[in-house]
CSV table of C-alpha atoms in Angstrom, one decimal:
chain,number,residue,atom,x,y,z
A,30,MET,CA,-2.6,26.0,-11.1
A,31,PRO,CA,-1.6,22.3,-11.3
A,32,ALA,CA,-3.8,19.7,-9.8
A,33,ARG,CA,-3.0,18.9,-6.1
A,34,ILE,CA,-3.9,16.3,-3.7
A,35,ARG,CA,-5.1,18.4,-0.8
A,36,SER,CA,-6.1,15.8,1.7
A,37,ILE,CA,-5.5,12.1,2.1
A,38,GLU,CA,-7.3,10.1,4.9
A,39,THR,CA,-7.6,6.4,5.6
A,40,ARG,CA,-9.5,3.8,7.4
A,41,VAL,CA,-9.0,0.1,8.5
A,42,PRO,CA,-11.1,-2.3,10.1
A,43,ASP,CA,-11.3,-2.9,13.8
A,44,THR,CA,-10.0,-6.4,13.9
A,45,VAL,CA,-6.2,-6.4,14.4
A,46,ILE,CA,-4.3,-9.6,13.8
A,47,SER,CA,-0.7,-10.2,14.9
A,48,GLN,CA,1.7,-11.8,12.3
A,49,GLU,CA,2.7,-14.5,14.8
A,50,SER,CA,-0.9,-15.8,15.6
A,51,VAL,CA,-2.0,-15.9,11.8
A,52,ARG,CA,1.4,-17.8,10.9
A,53,ASP,CA,0.7,-20.5,13.6
A,54,ILE,CA,-3.0,-20.7,12.5
A,55,PHE,CA,-1.7,-21.5,8.9
A,56,ARG,CA,1.0,-23.5,10.0
A,57,SER,CA,-1.2,-25.9,12.1
A,58,GLN,CA,-3.7,-26.9,9.3
A,59,PRO,CA,-4.0,-30.4,8.9
A,60,GLY,CA,-2.6,-31.8,5.7
A,61,THR,CA,0.0,-29.2,5.5
A,62,SER,CA,3.3,-30.7,4.4
A,63,ARG,CA,6.5,-30.2,6.3
A,64,LEU,CA,7.8,-28.1,3.4
A,65,ALA,CA,4.8,-26.1,3.3
A,66,GLN,CA,5.1,-25.4,7.2
A,67,ARG,CA,8.7,-24.3,6.8
A,68,LEU,CA,7.7,-22.0,3.8
A,69,ILE,CA,4.8,-20.4,6.1
A,70,GLY,CA,7.3,-19.9,8.9
A,71,ALA,CA,9.8,-18.2,6.6
A,72,ALA,CA,7.3,-16.1,4.6
A,73,PHE,CA,5.6,-14.7,7.8
A,74,ASP,CA,8.6,-14.4,9.9
A,75,ALA,CA,10.6,-12.4,6.9
A,76,SER,CA,7.6,-10.2,6.1
A,77,ALA,CA,8.5,-7.2,8.2
A,78,ILE,CA,5.0,-7.1,9.1
A,79,ASP,CA,3.8,-6.9,12.8
A,80,THR,CA,0.1,-6.2,12.5
A,81,ARG,CA,-2.7,-6.2,10.0
A,82,HIS,CA,-6.4,-5.3,9.9
A,83,THR,CA,-9.0,-7.6,8.6
A,84,VAL,CA,-12.8,-7.6,8.4
A,85,ILE,CA,-12.8,-11.5,9.4
A,86,ALA,CA,-13.2,-11.2,13.1
A,87,GLU,CA,-12.8,-14.9,13.6
A,88,LEU,CA,-9.1,-14.3,12.9
A,89,ALA,CA,-8.8,-11.9,15.9
A,90,ASP,CA,-6.3,-12.9,18.6
A,91,PRO,CA,-8.0,-14.2,21.5
A,92,GLY,CA,-9.4,-11.4,23.8
A,93,ALA,CA,-8.6,-8.7,21.0
A,94,ALA,CA,-11.1,-6.3,19.7
A,95,THR,CA,-13.1,-7.5,16.5
A,96,GLY,CA,-14.8,-6.2,13.7
A,97,ARG,CA,-18.4,-6.6,12.4
A,98,CYS,CA,-17.7,-9.8,10.4
A,99,ASP,CA,-18.0,-12.0,13.5
A,100,ASP,CA,-21.5,-13.9,14.2
A,101,ASP,CA,-21.5,-15.5,17.3
A,102,ASP,CA,-25.1,-16.8,16.7
A,103,GLY,CA,-24.0,-18.5,13.5
A,104,PRO,CA,-21.5,-21.0,12.2
A,105,PRO,CA,-18.1,-19.7,11.2
A,106,THR,CA,-17.5,-18.7,7.8
A,107,PHE,CA,-13.6,-18.3,7.4
A,108,TYR,CA,-12.0,-19.8,10.5
A,109,SER,CA,-13.5,-22.1,13.3
A,110,ARG,CA,-12.0,-21.1,16.8
A,111,GLU,CA,-13.2,-24.6,18.1
A,112,SER,CA,-11.5,-26.9,15.4
A,113,GLY,CA,-8.7,-24.4,14.6
A,114,LEU,CA,-9.6,-25.0,10.8
A,115,ILE,CA,-9.4,-22.5,8.0
A,116,LEU,CA,-12.6,-22.8,6.2
A,117,ASN,CA,-13.1,-22.5,2.4
A,118,PRO,CA,-16.2,-20.7,1.6
A,119,GLY,CA,-17.4,-20.0,-2.1
A,120,THR,CA,-16.7,-16.9,-4.0
A,121,GLY,CA,-20.3,-15.9,-3.5
A,122,VAL,CA,-20.0,-15.9,0.3
A,123,ARG,CA,-16.8,-14.2,0.2
A,124,ASN,CA,-18.1,-11.5,-2.1
A,125,ASP,CA,-21.4,-11.0,0.0
A,126,VAL,CA,-19.1,-10.1,3.0
A,127,TYR,CA,-17.2,-7.6,0.8
A,128,THR,CA,-20.6,-6.0,-0.1
A,129,ARG,CA,-21.3,-5.3,3.5
A,130,GLU,CA,-18.0,-4.6,4.8
A,131,ALA,CA,-16.7,-2.3,1.9
A,132,PRO,CA,-19.0,0.5,2.0
A,133,PRO,CA,-18.6,1.7,5.8
A,134,LEU,CA,-14.6,1.8,5.1
A,135,LEU,CA,-14.7,3.5,1.8
A,136,ILE,CA,-17.4,5.9,2.9
A,137,GLY,CA,-15.6,6.8,6.3
A,138,ALA,CA,-12.4,7.5,4.5
A,139,ALA,CA,-14.2,9.6,1.8
A,140,ARG,CA,-16.1,11.6,4.6
A,141,ASP,CA,-12.7,12.2,6.6
A,142,ALA,CA,-10.9,13.4,3.4
A,143,LEU,CA,-13.6,15.7,2.5
A,144,ASP,CA,-13.9,16.9,5.9
A,145,SER,CA,-10.0,17.7,6.3
A,146,SER,CA,-9.9,19.3,2.7
A,147,GLY,CA,-12.1,22.3,3.5
A,148,PHE,CA,-14.6,21.5,0.7
A,149,ASP,CA,-18.1,20.6,0.8
A,150,PRO,CA,-20.0,17.8,-0.7
A,151,SER,CA,-21.4,20.1,-3.1
A,152,ASP,CA,-18.2,21.2,-4.4
A,153,VAL,CA,-17.3,17.5,-5.5
A,154,THR,CA,-17.7,17.1,-9.4
A,155,HIS,CA,-16.0,13.7,-9.9
A,156,VAL,CA,-15.7,10.5,-8.1
A,157,VAL,CA,-13.2,7.7,-9.0
A,158,THR,CA,-13.3,4.5,-6.9
A,159,VAL,CA,-10.6,1.7,-7.0
A,160,SER,CA,-10.9,-2.0,-5.9
A,161,CYS,CA,-10.0,-5.4,-7.0
A,162,THR,CA,-11.3,-7.6,-4.1
A,163,GLY,CA,-15.0,-7.6,-4.8
A,164,PHE,CA,-17.9,-6.6,-6.9
A,165,PHE,CA,-21.3,-5.1,-6.6
A,166,ALA,CA,-23.7,-2.8,-8.5
A,167,PRO,CA,-24.6,-0.1,-8.0
A,168,GLY,CA,-21.1,0.0,-7.1
A,169,PRO,CA,-18.7,2.0,-4.6
A,170,ASP,CA,-19.0,5.2,-6.7
A,171,TYR,CA,-22.9,5.3,-6.3
A,172,ARG,CA,-22.5,4.6,-2.6
A,173,LEU,CA,-20.4,7.5,-2.0
A,174,VAL,CA,-22.7,9.8,-3.9
A,175,ARG,CA,-25.8,8.7,-1.8
A,176,ALA,CA,-23.8,8.5,1.6
A,177,LEU,CA,-21.9,11.9,1.3
A,178,GLY,CA,-24.9,13.8,-0.3
A,179,LEU,CA,-22.9,14.6,-3.4
A,180,GLY,CA,-24.9,15.9,-6.4
A,181,VAL,CA,-26.7,13.5,-8.5
A,182,ASP,CA,-24.9,14.7,-11.4
A,183,THR,CA,-21.6,13.8,-10.0
A,184,GLN,CA,-19.5,12.3,-12.7
A,185,ARG,CA,-18.6,8.7,-11.5
A,186,TYR,CA,-16.1,6.2,-12.5
A,187,HIS,CA,-14.8,2.9,-11.2
A,188,LEU,CA,-11.5,1.4,-11.8
A,189,GLY,CA,-11.6,-2.5,-11.1
A,190,PHE,CA,-9.2,-5.5,-11.0
A,191,MET,CA,-6.0,-3.6,-11.5
A,192,GLY,CA,-4.3,-4.6,-8.3
A,193,CYS,CA,-1.8,-2.8,-6.4
A,194,TYR,CA,-1.0,0.0,-8.7
A,195,GLY,CA,-4.8,0.9,-9.1
A,196,ALA,CA,-4.5,4.3,-7.3
A,197,PHE,CA,-2.2,5.6,-10.1
A,198,PRO,CA,-4.7,5.5,-12.8
A,199,ALA,CA,-7.1,7.0,-10.5
A,200,LEU,CA,-4.9,10.0,-9.6
A,201,ARG,CA,-3.9,10.4,-13.1
A,202,SER,CA,-7.5,10.6,-14.1
A,203,ALA,CA,-8.1,13.1,-11.6
A,204,ALA,CA,-5.3,15.3,-12.7
A,205,GLN,CA,-6.7,15.1,-16.2
A,206,PHE,CA,-10.3,16.1,-15.0
A,207,CYS,CA,-8.8,19.1,-13.3
A,208,ALA,CA,-6.7,20.3,-16.3
A,209,ALA,CA,-9.9,19.9,-18.4
A,210,ASP,CA,-12.0,21.7,-15.8
A,211,PRO,CA,-10.2,24.2,-13.4
A,212,ASP,CA,-13.3,24.2,-11.0
A,213,ALA,CA,-13.1,20.4,-10.7
A,214,VAL,CA,-12.9,18.7,-7.2
A,215,VAL,CA,-12.3,15.0,-7.6
A,216,LEU,CA,-12.8,12.4,-4.8
A,217,VAL,CA,-10.5,9.3,-5.2
A,218,VAL,CA,-11.3,6.3,-3.1
A,219,CYS,CA,-9.6,2.9,-2.9
A,220,VAL,CA,-11.0,0.3,-0.9
A,221,GLU,CA,-9.5,-3.5,-0.6
A,222,LEU,CA,-10.5,-6.4,1.7
A,223,CYS,CA,-7.7,-8.7,0.7
A,224,THR,CA,-8.1,-11.1,3.5
A,225,LEU,CA,-11.4,-12.4,2.1
A,226,HIS,CA,-9.6,-14.5,-0.2
A,227,ILE,CA,-7.3,-16.2,2.2
A,228,ARG,CA,-7.1,-20.0,1.9
A,229,SER,CA,-4.9,-22.8,3.5
A,230,SER,CA,-2.4,-24.1,0.7
A,231,ASP,CA,0.9,-25.7,0.2
A,232,ASP,CA,1.4,-23.4,-2.9
A,233,PRO,CA,4.2,-20.9,-2.4
A,234,ASP,CA,2.5,-18.0,-4.0
A,235,ALA,CA,-0.9,-18.6,-1.8
A,236,ILE,CA,1.5,-18.7,1.3
A,237,VAL,CA,3.2,-15.5,0.3
A,238,ALA,CA,-0.2,-13.9,-0.4
A,239,SER,CA,-1.5,-14.9,3.0
A,240,SER,CA,1.4,-13.3,4.8
A,241,VAL,CA,1.3,-10.0,3.5
A,242,PHE,CA,-2.1,-8.8,2.3
A,243,ALA,CA,-4.6,-6.9,4.5
A,244,ASP,CA,-7.9,-4.8,4.4
A,245,GLY,CA,-8.3,-0.9,4.4
A,246,ALA,CA,-9.4,2.1,2.6
A,247,ALA,CA,-7.7,5.5,1.5
A,248,ALA,CA,-9.3,8.5,0.2
A,249,ALA,CA,-7.9,11.6,-1.5
A,250,ILE,CA,-9.3,15.2,-2.6
A,251,ILE,CA,-7.6,16.5,-5.9
A,252,THR,CA,-8.2,19.9,-7.2
A,253,ALA,CA,-6.6,22.9,-9.0
A,254,ARG,CA,-8.7,25.4,-7.0
A,255,GLU,CA,-7.0,27.5,-4.6
A,256,ASP,CA,-9.9,27.7,-2.0
A,257,GLY,CA,-10.6,25.0,0.5
A,258,GLY,CA,-8.5,24.4,3.7
A,259,ALA,CA,-5.1,25.5,4.4
A,260,GLY,CA,-2.2,22.9,4.9
A,261,PRO,CA,0.4,20.9,3.0
A,262,SER,CA,-0.4,19.6,-0.5
A,263,LEU,CA,1.0,17.2,-3.2
A,264,GLU,CA,1.2,18.7,-6.7
A,265,LEU,CA,0.7,16.0,-9.4
A,266,ASP,CA,3.5,17.0,-11.8
A,267,HIS,CA,3.9,13.8,-13.9
A,268,PHE,CA,2.7,10.2,-14.4
A,269,SER,CA,4.3,7.3,-16.3
A,270,THR,CA,3.2,3.5,-16.7
A,271,THR,CA,5.3,0.8,-18.5
A,272,ILE,CA,5.0,-2.9,-18.8
A,273,THR,CA,8.1,-5.0,-18.0
A,274,SER,CA,9.7,-7.3,-20.8
A,275,ASP,CA,8.8,-10.4,-18.4
A,276,GLY,CA,6.8,-11.2,-15.5
A,277,GLU,CA,3.2,-11.7,-16.9
A,278,ALA,CA,3.0,-15.0,-15.4
A,279,ASP,CA,4.8,-13.9,-12.0
A,280,MET,CA,2.1,-11.5,-10.8
A,281,ALA,CA,-1.6,-12.0,-11.7
A,282,TRP,CA,-5.0,-12.0,-10.0
A,283,THR,CA,-7.6,-14.4,-11.2
A,284,ILE,CA,-11.1,-15.6,-10.0
A,285,SER,CA,-11.8,-19.2,-8.7
A,286,ASP,CA,-14.9,-20.8,-7.2
A,287,HIS,CA,-13.4,-20.3,-3.8
A,288,GLY,CA,-12.2,-16.9,-3.8
A,289,PHE,CA,-9.7,-14.8,-5.8
A,290,GLU,CA,-6.4,-16.2,-6.4
A,291,MET,CA,-3.1,-14.2,-6.3
A,292,VAL,CA,0.0,-15.3,-8.1
A,293,LEU,CA,3.1,-13.5,-6.5
A,294,SER,CA,6.2,-15.4,-7.3
A,295,SER,CA,9.6,-15.1,-5.7
A,296,TYR,CA,10.8,-13.8,-9.0
A,297,VAL,CA,8.9,-10.4,-8.6
A,298,PRO,CA,11.8,-8.5,-6.7
A,299,GLN,CA,14.3,-9.6,-9.3
A,300,ILE,CA,12.2,-8.4,-12.2
A,301,ILE,CA,11.6,-5.0,-10.4
A,302,GLY,CA,15.2,-4.8,-9.8
A,303,ARG,CA,16.2,-5.2,-13.5
A,304,SER,CA,13.2,-2.8,-14.7
A,305,ILE,CA,12.9,0.1,-12.1
A,306,GLU,CA,15.5,2.4,-13.5
A,307,ALA,CA,14.0,2.3,-17.1
A,308,ALA,CA,10.5,2.6,-15.7
A,309,LEU,CA,11.5,5.8,-13.8
A,310,ALA,CA,13.4,7.4,-16.7
A,311,PRO,CA,10.2,9.3,-18.1
A,312,VAL,CA,9.6,10.9,-14.5
A,313,LEU,CA,13.2,11.5,-13.3
A,314,GLY,CA,14.7,12.2,-16.7
A,315,THR,CA,18.1,11.1,-18.0
A,316,VAL,CA,21.8,12.5,-17.9
A,317,ASP,CA,24.3,11.2,-20.6
A,318,GLY,CA,21.8,8.6,-21.4
A,319,ALA,CA,21.6,7.3,-17.9
A,320,VAL,CA,18.6,7.7,-15.3
A,321,ALA,CA,19.2,10.8,-13.3
A,322,ASP,CA,20.5,10.1,-9.6
A,323,PRO,CA,17.3,9.3,-7.8
A,324,SER,CA,18.7,9.2,-4.2
A,325,GLY,CA,20.1,12.7,-4.6
A,326,SER,CA,17.5,14.4,-6.6
A,327,ILE,CA,14.4,13.4,-4.7
A,328,GLU,CA,13.6,13.9,-1.2
A,329,ARG,CA,10.7,11.8,-0.6
A,330,TRP,CA,9.9,8.2,-1.7
A,331,ALA,CA,6.3,6.4,-1.6
A,332,ILE,CA,7.1,3.0,-2.8
A,333,HIS,CA,4.2,0.4,-2.7
A,334,PRO,CA,5.4,-2.3,-0.3
A,335,GLY,CA,4.3,-5.3,-2.1
A,336,GLY,CA,6.7,-7.2,0.2
A,337,ARG,CA,9.9,-6.7,2.4
A,338,SER,CA,12.0,-8.3,-0.4
A,339,ILE,CA,10.5,-5.5,-3.1
A,340,LEU,CA,11.5,-2.8,-0.8
A,341,ASP,CA,14.9,-4.4,-0.2
A,342,ARG,CA,15.4,-4.6,-3.9
A,343,VAL,CA,14.1,-1.0,-4.8
A,344,GLN,CA,16.4,0.5,-2.1
A,345,SER,CA,19.4,-1.3,-3.2
A,346,THR,CA,18.9,-0.7,-6.9
A,347,LEU,CA,18.2,3.1,-6.7
A,348,ARG,CA,20.6,3.7,-3.9
A,349,LEU,CA,18.3,5.0,-1.4
A,350,ASP,CA,18.9,5.8,2.4
A,351,ASP,CA,17.0,4.1,5.1
A,352,SER,CA,15.2,7.4,5.9
A,353,GLN,CA,13.8,7.7,2.2
A,354,LEU,CA,12.0,4.2,2.5
A,355,ALA,CA,10.9,4.7,6.2
A,356,PRO,CA,7.4,5.6,5.3
A,357,SER,CA,6.8,2.6,3.0
A,358,ARG,CA,8.4,0.3,5.6
A,359,GLU,CA,6.2,1.7,8.3
A,360,VAL,CA,3.1,1.2,6.6
A,361,LEU,CA,4.0,-2.3,5.7
A,362,ARG,CA,5.0,-2.8,9.4
A,363,SER,CA,1.7,-1.6,10.9
A,364,VAL,CA,-0.8,-2.5,8.4
A,365,GLY,CA,0.5,-4.9,5.8
A,366,ASN,CA,-0.3,-4.7,2.0
A,367,MET,CA,-3.7,-3.5,1.3
A,368,SER,CA,-3.3,-3.5,-2.4
A,369,SER,CA,-4.2,-0.3,-4.3
A,370,GLY,CA,-4.9,2.0,-1.2
A,371,THR,CA,-1.4,1.2,0.1
A,372,VAL,CA,0.5,3.8,-1.7
A,373,LEU,CA,-2.2,6.6,-0.4
A,374,PHE,CA,-1.3,5.5,3.3
A,375,ILE,CA,2.4,6.2,2.5
A,376,LEU,CA,1.7,9.4,0.9
A,377,ARG,CA,-0.5,10.5,3.7
A,378,SER,CA,2.3,10.1,6.1
A,379,ILE,CA,4.6,12.3,3.8
A,380,LEU,CA,1.8,14.8,3.3
A,381,HIS,CA,1.3,15.4,7.0
A,382,ASP,CA,5.0,14.8,8.3
A,383,GLU,CA,4.9,17.9,10.5
A,384,GLY,CA,8.6,17.4,11.4
A,385,SER,CA,9.7,18.0,7.9
A,386,ALA,CA,12.5,20.5,7.7
A,387,ALA,CA,10.7,21.9,4.3
A,388,ASP,CA,7.8,23.1,6.5
A,389,ARG,CA,10.0,25.2,8.6
A,390,THR,CA,11.8,26.8,5.6
A,391,GLY,CA,8.8,26.8,3.3
A,392,ASP,CA,10.9,24.7,0.6
A,393,ALA,CA,9.3,22.4,-1.6
A,394,GLU,CA,10.3,18.7,-1.7
A,395,ARG,CA,10.0,16.3,-4.8
A,396,VAL,CA,8.3,13.1,-4.2
A,397,CYS,CA,8.5,9.9,-6.3
A,398,ALA,CA,5.7,7.2,-5.9
A,399,MET,CA,5.7,3.9,-7.3
A,400,ALA,CA,3.5,0.6,-7.4
A,401,PHE,CA,3.9,-2.5,-9.0
A,402,GLY,CA,0.9,-4.8,-10.3
A,403,PRO,CA,-0.3,-7.6,-12.6
A,404,GLY,CA,1.4,-7.5,-16.0
A,405,LEU,CA,4.1,-7.0,-14.5
A,406,THR,CA,2.9,-3.2,-14.6
A,407,VAL,CA,5.1,-0.4,-12.9
A,408,GLU,CA,3.3,2.7,-12.4
A,409,SER,CA,5.1,6.0,-11.2
A,410,ALA,CA,4.3,9.8,-10.6
A,411,MET,CA,6.4,12.6,-9.6
A,412,MET,CA,4.9,15.0,-7.1
A,413,THR,CA,5.9,18.2,-5.3
A,414,ARG,CA,5.2,18.5,-1.8
A,415,ARG,CA,4.3,22.3,-0.7
A,416,SER,CA,3.9,23.3,2.8
């Protein structure tokens, strides 16, 4: 039996921020030039995001529910409500918050995924964790073994600093583990706290990053075993990775003294538009030397929403209809771009789409998933959804 995703579950922090309120906070910072104010307004207003989640409770809308990062008895860390200033803590302070706030999210998502899969903690043979927004050791993989009561001999792997495409190497590794061991049950967990690295800046790349990134965690159970719970699944058919001929300087992720700095240039959608068909050829195949018709041959799409303009460019280049991009756009609208875990949020929506015509007929559906990251790297996967 092929390796299949048997369950996907997600978690987000309690604090919800509206796009309008965060836009106004960034636009009102002292020293922000008029040009930067216009760029901030344009980036936030055109993002197609309504709300995002963050572990920084100081950013919460007045009167809204907050997460655990707020400390009423101490000085503010990231944002001062009294002065209206975005603060600039050092990388160590930001990473301390990551160390405290990431484990509850990743453990919660993992526990939910395990519960809904029908497997017990004793069944898990491998753990693969993914994150690019913080570091600690013993790391997230270790925390999962302890918190979930997994076997101390569970094989553990951590994929770090890959950016938005990180879930794909994790899923590929899970499929390879299952191919090598038919009894393997692999837990994959992505956790990202992107908002820990916000900063006030006139730099267009920093402005774009502040307008789209959010916090969240997603977990999946992958196995080739036939036992466990019933329900729809996603067979992992084929993976492909490629590096575009240009774009190395247009998407990058570096560490500074005051957080991690994202480079996300306005040229990224154009680069993706030029490269996406060639990147998809290994998973879609070709007809007479051209990439097989993606809009007609694939029912479901899970495109990582790096931003609205990226989704627009993918849709126009591949000639997809609105319904095929609906899951990606809805995730972007409601929770933003959570880096590596975002594509799992989309796949969860596809996996649990109870209104699917295929569920009524029992037909299988082809699913194509893609994400883009530093390099510029394009990761893609073909899957089969079975009801």
